[in-house]
Short mmCIF file of C-alpha atoms in Angstrom, two decimals:
data_model
loop_
_atom_site.label_atom_id
_atom_site.label_comp_id
_atom_site.label_asym_id
_atom_site.label_seq_id
_atom_site.Cartn_x
_atom_site.Cartn_y
_atom_site.Cartn_z
CA ASP A 1 -10.32 -38.84 -15.63
CA GLY A 2 -7.63 -37.87 -13.14
CA GLY A 3 -8.73 -36.37 -9.90
CA ILE A 4 -9.33 -36.64 -6.19
CA THR A 5 -12.26 -38.63 -4.88
CA GLN A 6 -13.64 -38.10 -1.40
CA SER A 7 -16.24 -40.30 0.20
CA PRO A 8 -18.76 -40.23 1.64
CA LYS A 9 -20.10 -36.84 0.56
CA TYR A 10 -22.33 -36.64 3.63
CA LEU A 11 -21.82 -38.43 6.94
CA PHE A 12 -23.76 -38.37 10.17
CA ARG A 13 -22.18 -39.49 13.41
CA LYS A 14 -23.38 -39.97 16.92
CA GLU A 15 -21.32 -38.49 19.70
CA GLY A 16 -18.61 -40.87 20.88
CA GLN A 17 -18.17 -42.61 17.53
CA ASN A 18 -15.08 -42.58 15.35
CA VAL A 19 -15.59 -42.06 11.62
CA THR A 20 -13.19 -42.36 8.71
CA LEU A 21 -13.26 -40.14 5.64
CA SER A 22 -11.76 -41.53 2.46
CA CYS A 23 -9.52 -39.64 0.04
CA GLU A 24 -8.15 -41.28 -3.12
CA GLN A 25 -6.19 -39.61 -5.90
CA ASN A 26 -5.06 -40.91 -9.29
CA LEU A 27 -2.91 -37.91 -10.15
CA ASN A 28 0.32 -39.61 -9.04
CA HIS A 29 0.82 -36.79 -6.54
CA ASP A 30 3.32 -37.16 -3.73
CA ALA A 31 1.81 -34.83 -1.15
CA MET A 32 -1.69 -35.03 0.28
CA TYR A 33 -3.48 -32.77 2.73
CA TRP A 34 -6.58 -32.66 4.90
CA TYR A 35 -8.28 -29.34 5.61
CA ARG A 36 -11.25 -28.41 7.72
CA GLN A 37 -13.61 -25.61 6.68
CA ASP A 38 -16.09 -23.95 9.02
CA PRO A 39 -18.64 -21.30 7.95
CA GLY A 40 -17.07 -17.90 7.49
CA GLN A 41 -13.57 -19.19 8.13
CA GLY A 42 -10.66 -20.05 5.91
CA LEU A 43 -9.38 -23.56 5.51
CA ARG A 44 -7.35 -24.93 8.41
CA LEU A 45 -4.76 -27.67 7.95
CA ILE A 46 -5.33 -30.87 9.92
CA TYR A 47 -2.63 -33.24 8.63
CA TYR A 48 -0.39 -33.55 5.61
CA SER A 49 1.82 -36.22 4.09
CA GLN A 50 4.62 -35.81 1.59
CA ILE A 51 5.56 -39.47 1.15
CA VAL A 52 4.14 -42.88 1.91
CA ASN A 53 4.33 -43.95 5.56
CA ASP A 54 5.06 -40.41 6.73
CA PHE A 55 2.75 -37.58 7.82
CA GLN A 56 2.88 -34.44 9.93
CA LYS A 57 0.40 -32.59 12.11
CA GLY A 58 -1.06 -29.37 10.88
CA ASP A 59 -2.53 -26.55 12.93
CA ILE A 60 -5.54 -28.44 14.31
CA ALA A 61 -4.52 -32.13 14.51
CA GLU A 62 -5.98 -32.83 17.95
CA GLY A 63 -8.78 -35.38 17.78
CA TYR A 64 -7.84 -36.56 14.28
CA SER A 65 -5.62 -39.35 12.94
CA VAL A 66 -4.39 -40.30 9.46
CA SER A 67 -2.45 -43.00 7.67
CA ARG A 68 -0.55 -43.07 4.38
CA GLU A 69 0.00 -46.71 3.47
CA LYS A 70 -0.38 -46.11 -0.26
CA LYS A 71 0.58 -43.15 -2.41
CA GLU A 72 -2.98 -42.86 -3.72
CA SER A 73 -4.78 -42.92 -0.39
CA PHE A 74 -4.85 -40.66 2.67
CA PRO A 75 -7.80 -41.50 4.95
CA LEU A 76 -8.74 -39.25 7.87
CA THR A 77 -10.27 -40.59 11.07
CA VAL A 78 -12.27 -38.20 13.20
CA THR A 79 -12.09 -39.62 16.70
CA SER A 80 -14.39 -39.17 19.65
CA ALA A 81 -11.72 -36.90 21.16
CA GLN A 82 -12.52 -34.19 18.60
CA LYS A 83 -14.71 -31.77 20.56
CA ASN A 84 -16.48 -30.10 17.64
CA PRO A 85 -16.27 -32.35 14.59
CA THR A 86 -19.20 -30.95 12.61
CA ALA A 87 -17.55 -29.33 9.58
CA PHE A 88 -16.76 -29.61 5.89
CA TYR A 89 -13.60 -31.65 5.27
CA LEU A 90 -11.49 -31.17 2.17
CA CYS A 91 -8.70 -33.36 0.84
CA ALA A 92 -6.05 -31.96 -1.49
CA SER A 93 -2.93 -33.10 -3.27
CA THR A 94 0.03 -31.73 -5.15
CA SER A 95 3.16 -33.00 -6.82
CA VAL A 96 6.33 -32.19 -4.87
CA GLY A 97 8.91 -30.49 -7.07
CA SER A 98 6.36 -29.24 -9.61
CA THR A 99 4.65 -25.87 -9.78
CA GLY A 100 3.03 -26.57 -6.44
CA GLU A 101 -0.51 -26.24 -7.77
CA LEU A 102 -2.93 -27.70 -5.26
CA PHE A 103 -5.94 -29.74 -6.36
CA PHE A 104 -8.98 -30.47 -4.19
CA GLY A 105 -11.62 -33.13 -3.89
CA GLU A 106 -15.33 -32.33 -3.64
CA GLY A 107 -15.37 -32.49 0.14
CA SER A 108 -17.15 -34.48 2.85
CA ARG A 109 -19.66 -32.91 5.19
CA LEU A 110 -19.69 -34.45 8.66
CA THR A 111 -22.53 -33.76 11.03
CA VAL A 112 -22.55 -34.95 14.63
CA LEU A 113 -26.03 -35.68 15.94
CA LYS B 1 3.49 -17.38 10.74
CA GLN B 2 1.82 -16.49 7.45
CA GLU B 3 -1.45 -14.59 7.64
CA VAL B 4 -3.64 -14.10 4.60
CA THR B 5 -6.42 -11.50 4.46
CA GLN B 6 -9.07 -11.04 1.80
CA ILE B 7 -11.04 -7.84 1.40
CA PRO B 8 -13.93 -7.40 0.94
CA ALA B 9 -15.59 -10.38 2.62
CA ALA B 10 -18.57 -10.01 0.31
CA LEU B 11 -19.21 -8.16 -2.92
CA SER B 12 -22.32 -7.70 -5.03
CA VAL B 13 -22.10 -6.25 -8.54
CA PRO B 14 -24.36 -5.96 -11.58
CA GLU B 15 -23.65 -8.16 -14.55
CA GLY B 16 -21.03 -6.81 -16.96
CA GLU B 17 -18.94 -4.96 -14.42
CA ASN B 18 -15.20 -5.41 -14.13
CA LEU B 19 -14.14 -6.12 -10.56
CA VAL B 20 -11.07 -6.63 -8.40
CA LEU B 21 -10.69 -8.97 -5.44
CA ASN B 22 -7.85 -8.36 -3.02
CA CYS B 23 -5.54 -10.71 -1.12
CA SER B 24 -2.79 -9.62 1.25
CA PHE B 25 -0.17 -11.75 3.00
CA THR B 26 2.32 -11.02 5.77
CA ASP B 27 5.27 -13.27 4.83
CA SER B 28 6.74 -12.35 1.44
CA ALA B 29 8.81 -15.56 1.28
CA ILE B 30 6.06 -17.27 -0.64
CA TYR B 31 6.64 -20.12 -3.06
CA ASN B 32 3.66 -19.15 -5.18
CA LEU B 33 0.13 -17.78 -4.79
CA GLN B 34 -2.96 -19.60 -5.89
CA TRP B 35 -6.50 -18.36 -6.46
CA PHE B 36 -9.43 -20.73 -6.07
CA ARG B 37 -13.16 -20.67 -6.66
CA GLN B 38 -15.60 -22.46 -4.37
CA ASP B 39 -19.27 -23.00 -5.12
CA PRO B 40 -21.63 -23.70 -2.19
CA GLY B 41 -21.11 -27.18 -0.75
CA LYS B 42 -18.33 -27.98 -3.20
CA GLY B 43 -14.59 -28.35 -3.18
CA LEU B 44 -12.12 -25.74 -4.36
CA THR B 45 -11.36 -25.31 -8.04
CA SER B 46 -7.97 -23.90 -8.97
CA LEU B 47 -8.25 -20.75 -11.09
CA LEU B 48 -4.76 -19.34 -11.38
CA LEU B 49 -1.33 -20.07 -9.96
CA ILE B 50 1.34 -17.37 -9.90
CA GLN B 51 4.89 -18.45 -9.23
CA SER B 52 6.95 -16.22 -6.95
CA SER B 53 9.08 -15.10 -9.92
CA GLN B 54 6.04 -14.03 -11.94
CA ARG B 55 4.04 -10.81 -11.80
CA GLU B 56 0.77 -12.02 -13.29
CA GLN B 57 -1.18 -14.84 -14.86
CA THR B 58 -4.17 -14.73 -17.17
CA SER B 59 -6.88 -17.22 -17.98
CA GLY B 60 -9.78 -16.06 -20.10
CA ARG B 61 -11.55 -13.22 -18.29
CA LEU B 62 -9.41 -13.68 -15.18
CA ASN B 63 -6.13 -11.95 -14.46
CA ALA B 64 -4.17 -12.37 -11.24
CA SER B 65 -1.25 -10.19 -10.24
CA LEU B 66 1.37 -10.63 -7.54
CA ASP B 67 3.46 -8.00 -5.76
CA LYS B 68 5.63 -9.77 -3.20
CA SER B 69 7.27 -6.60 -1.94
CA SER B 70 3.93 -5.15 -0.83
CA GLY B 71 2.45 -8.49 0.16
CA ARG B 72 -0.50 -8.21 -2.21
CA SER B 73 -2.25 -10.12 -4.95
CA THR B 74 -5.32 -9.10 -6.92
CA LEU B 75 -7.76 -11.12 -8.98
CA TYR B 76 -9.33 -9.12 -11.79
CA ILE B 77 -12.53 -10.42 -13.34
CA ALA B 78 -13.57 -8.77 -16.58
CA ALA B 79 -17.16 -8.48 -17.79
CA SER B 80 -18.62 -10.36 -14.83
CA GLN B 81 -21.44 -12.86 -15.38
CA PRO B 82 -24.00 -14.40 -12.98
CA GLY B 83 -22.10 -17.69 -13.36
CA ASP B 84 -19.11 -16.04 -11.68
CA SER B 85 -21.06 -15.95 -8.42
CA ALA B 86 -19.05 -17.98 -5.90
CA THR B 87 -16.55 -17.58 -3.09
CA TYR B 88 -13.02 -16.78 -4.19
CA LEU B 89 -10.10 -17.77 -1.98
CA CYS B 90 -6.40 -17.08 -2.21
CA ALA B 91 -3.68 -19.20 -0.65
CA ALA B 92 0.02 -18.58 -0.14
CA PRO B 93 2.52 -21.29 0.84
CA ILE B 94 5.68 -20.20 2.60
CA SER B 95 9.01 -21.55 1.51
CA SER B 96 10.22 -22.73 4.89
CA GLY B 97 11.61 -26.23 5.26
CA SER B 98 10.49 -29.03 3.03
CA ALA B 99 6.79 -28.76 3.75
CA ARG B 100 4.70 -26.67 1.47
CA GLN B 101 1.92 -25.58 3.75
CA LEU B 102 -0.67 -23.21 2.43
CA THR B 103 -2.36 -20.53 4.44
CA PHE B 104 -5.80 -19.58 3.12
CA GLY B 105 -7.71 -16.36 3.32
CA SER B 106 -11.33 -16.44 4.47
CA GLY B 107 -12.52 -15.68 0.97
CA THR B 108 -14.59 -13.07 -0.84
CA GLN B 109 -18.19 -14.08 -1.56
CA LEU B 110 -19.08 -12.64 -4.96
CA THR B 111 -22.62 -12.20 -6.22
CA VAL B 112 -23.15 -11.05 -9.80
CA LEU B 113 -26.68 -9.82 -10.32
CA PRO B 114 -28.38 -10.37 -13.69
#
């Protein structure tokens, strides 16, 4: 089945540690996105990538880093510089030039202990 | 900058009622408008996508309309069921540049009581 797979579903981190969230899609989509969701708030864009080896900062990129070495993969690293990393992280993708419909993974919940 | 607002923030209705969820946006230069459903602790599921040239889209008991001139979209749910209980979000990407960035509303949390 085609879709977007995020892992791990739950992740616990100690303060000062970097963690990497995985996002893999087999939809042959060009563009991939990372969003952060906090309780009672809408989704906020962290980073996005429209083609391999290229990505742009979103509204809240500070303390995060990404890479796009393969079309299918867009991992997100939450660094120790991120002041409040506890949140629900959502990866999404869409095909550039199509209807623009956005598809999401199941999310990863990060908790800092 | 695009701003998207959803009213009400929460809604509770008895089973069988027809209901309307509202979404308003400030920048009418949208590429499309998409409605999503989110269950607790889950990702977003796409419900309906309305292209900027369209006025409405229908899928089963769901109907979404789009009025770009007034900056509004509505999601109509007919004959609501307890299984419709979830948070509904709308998102509107603006057509500036080559990046298709979506701005999301905060969502309407719907509870359908049996």
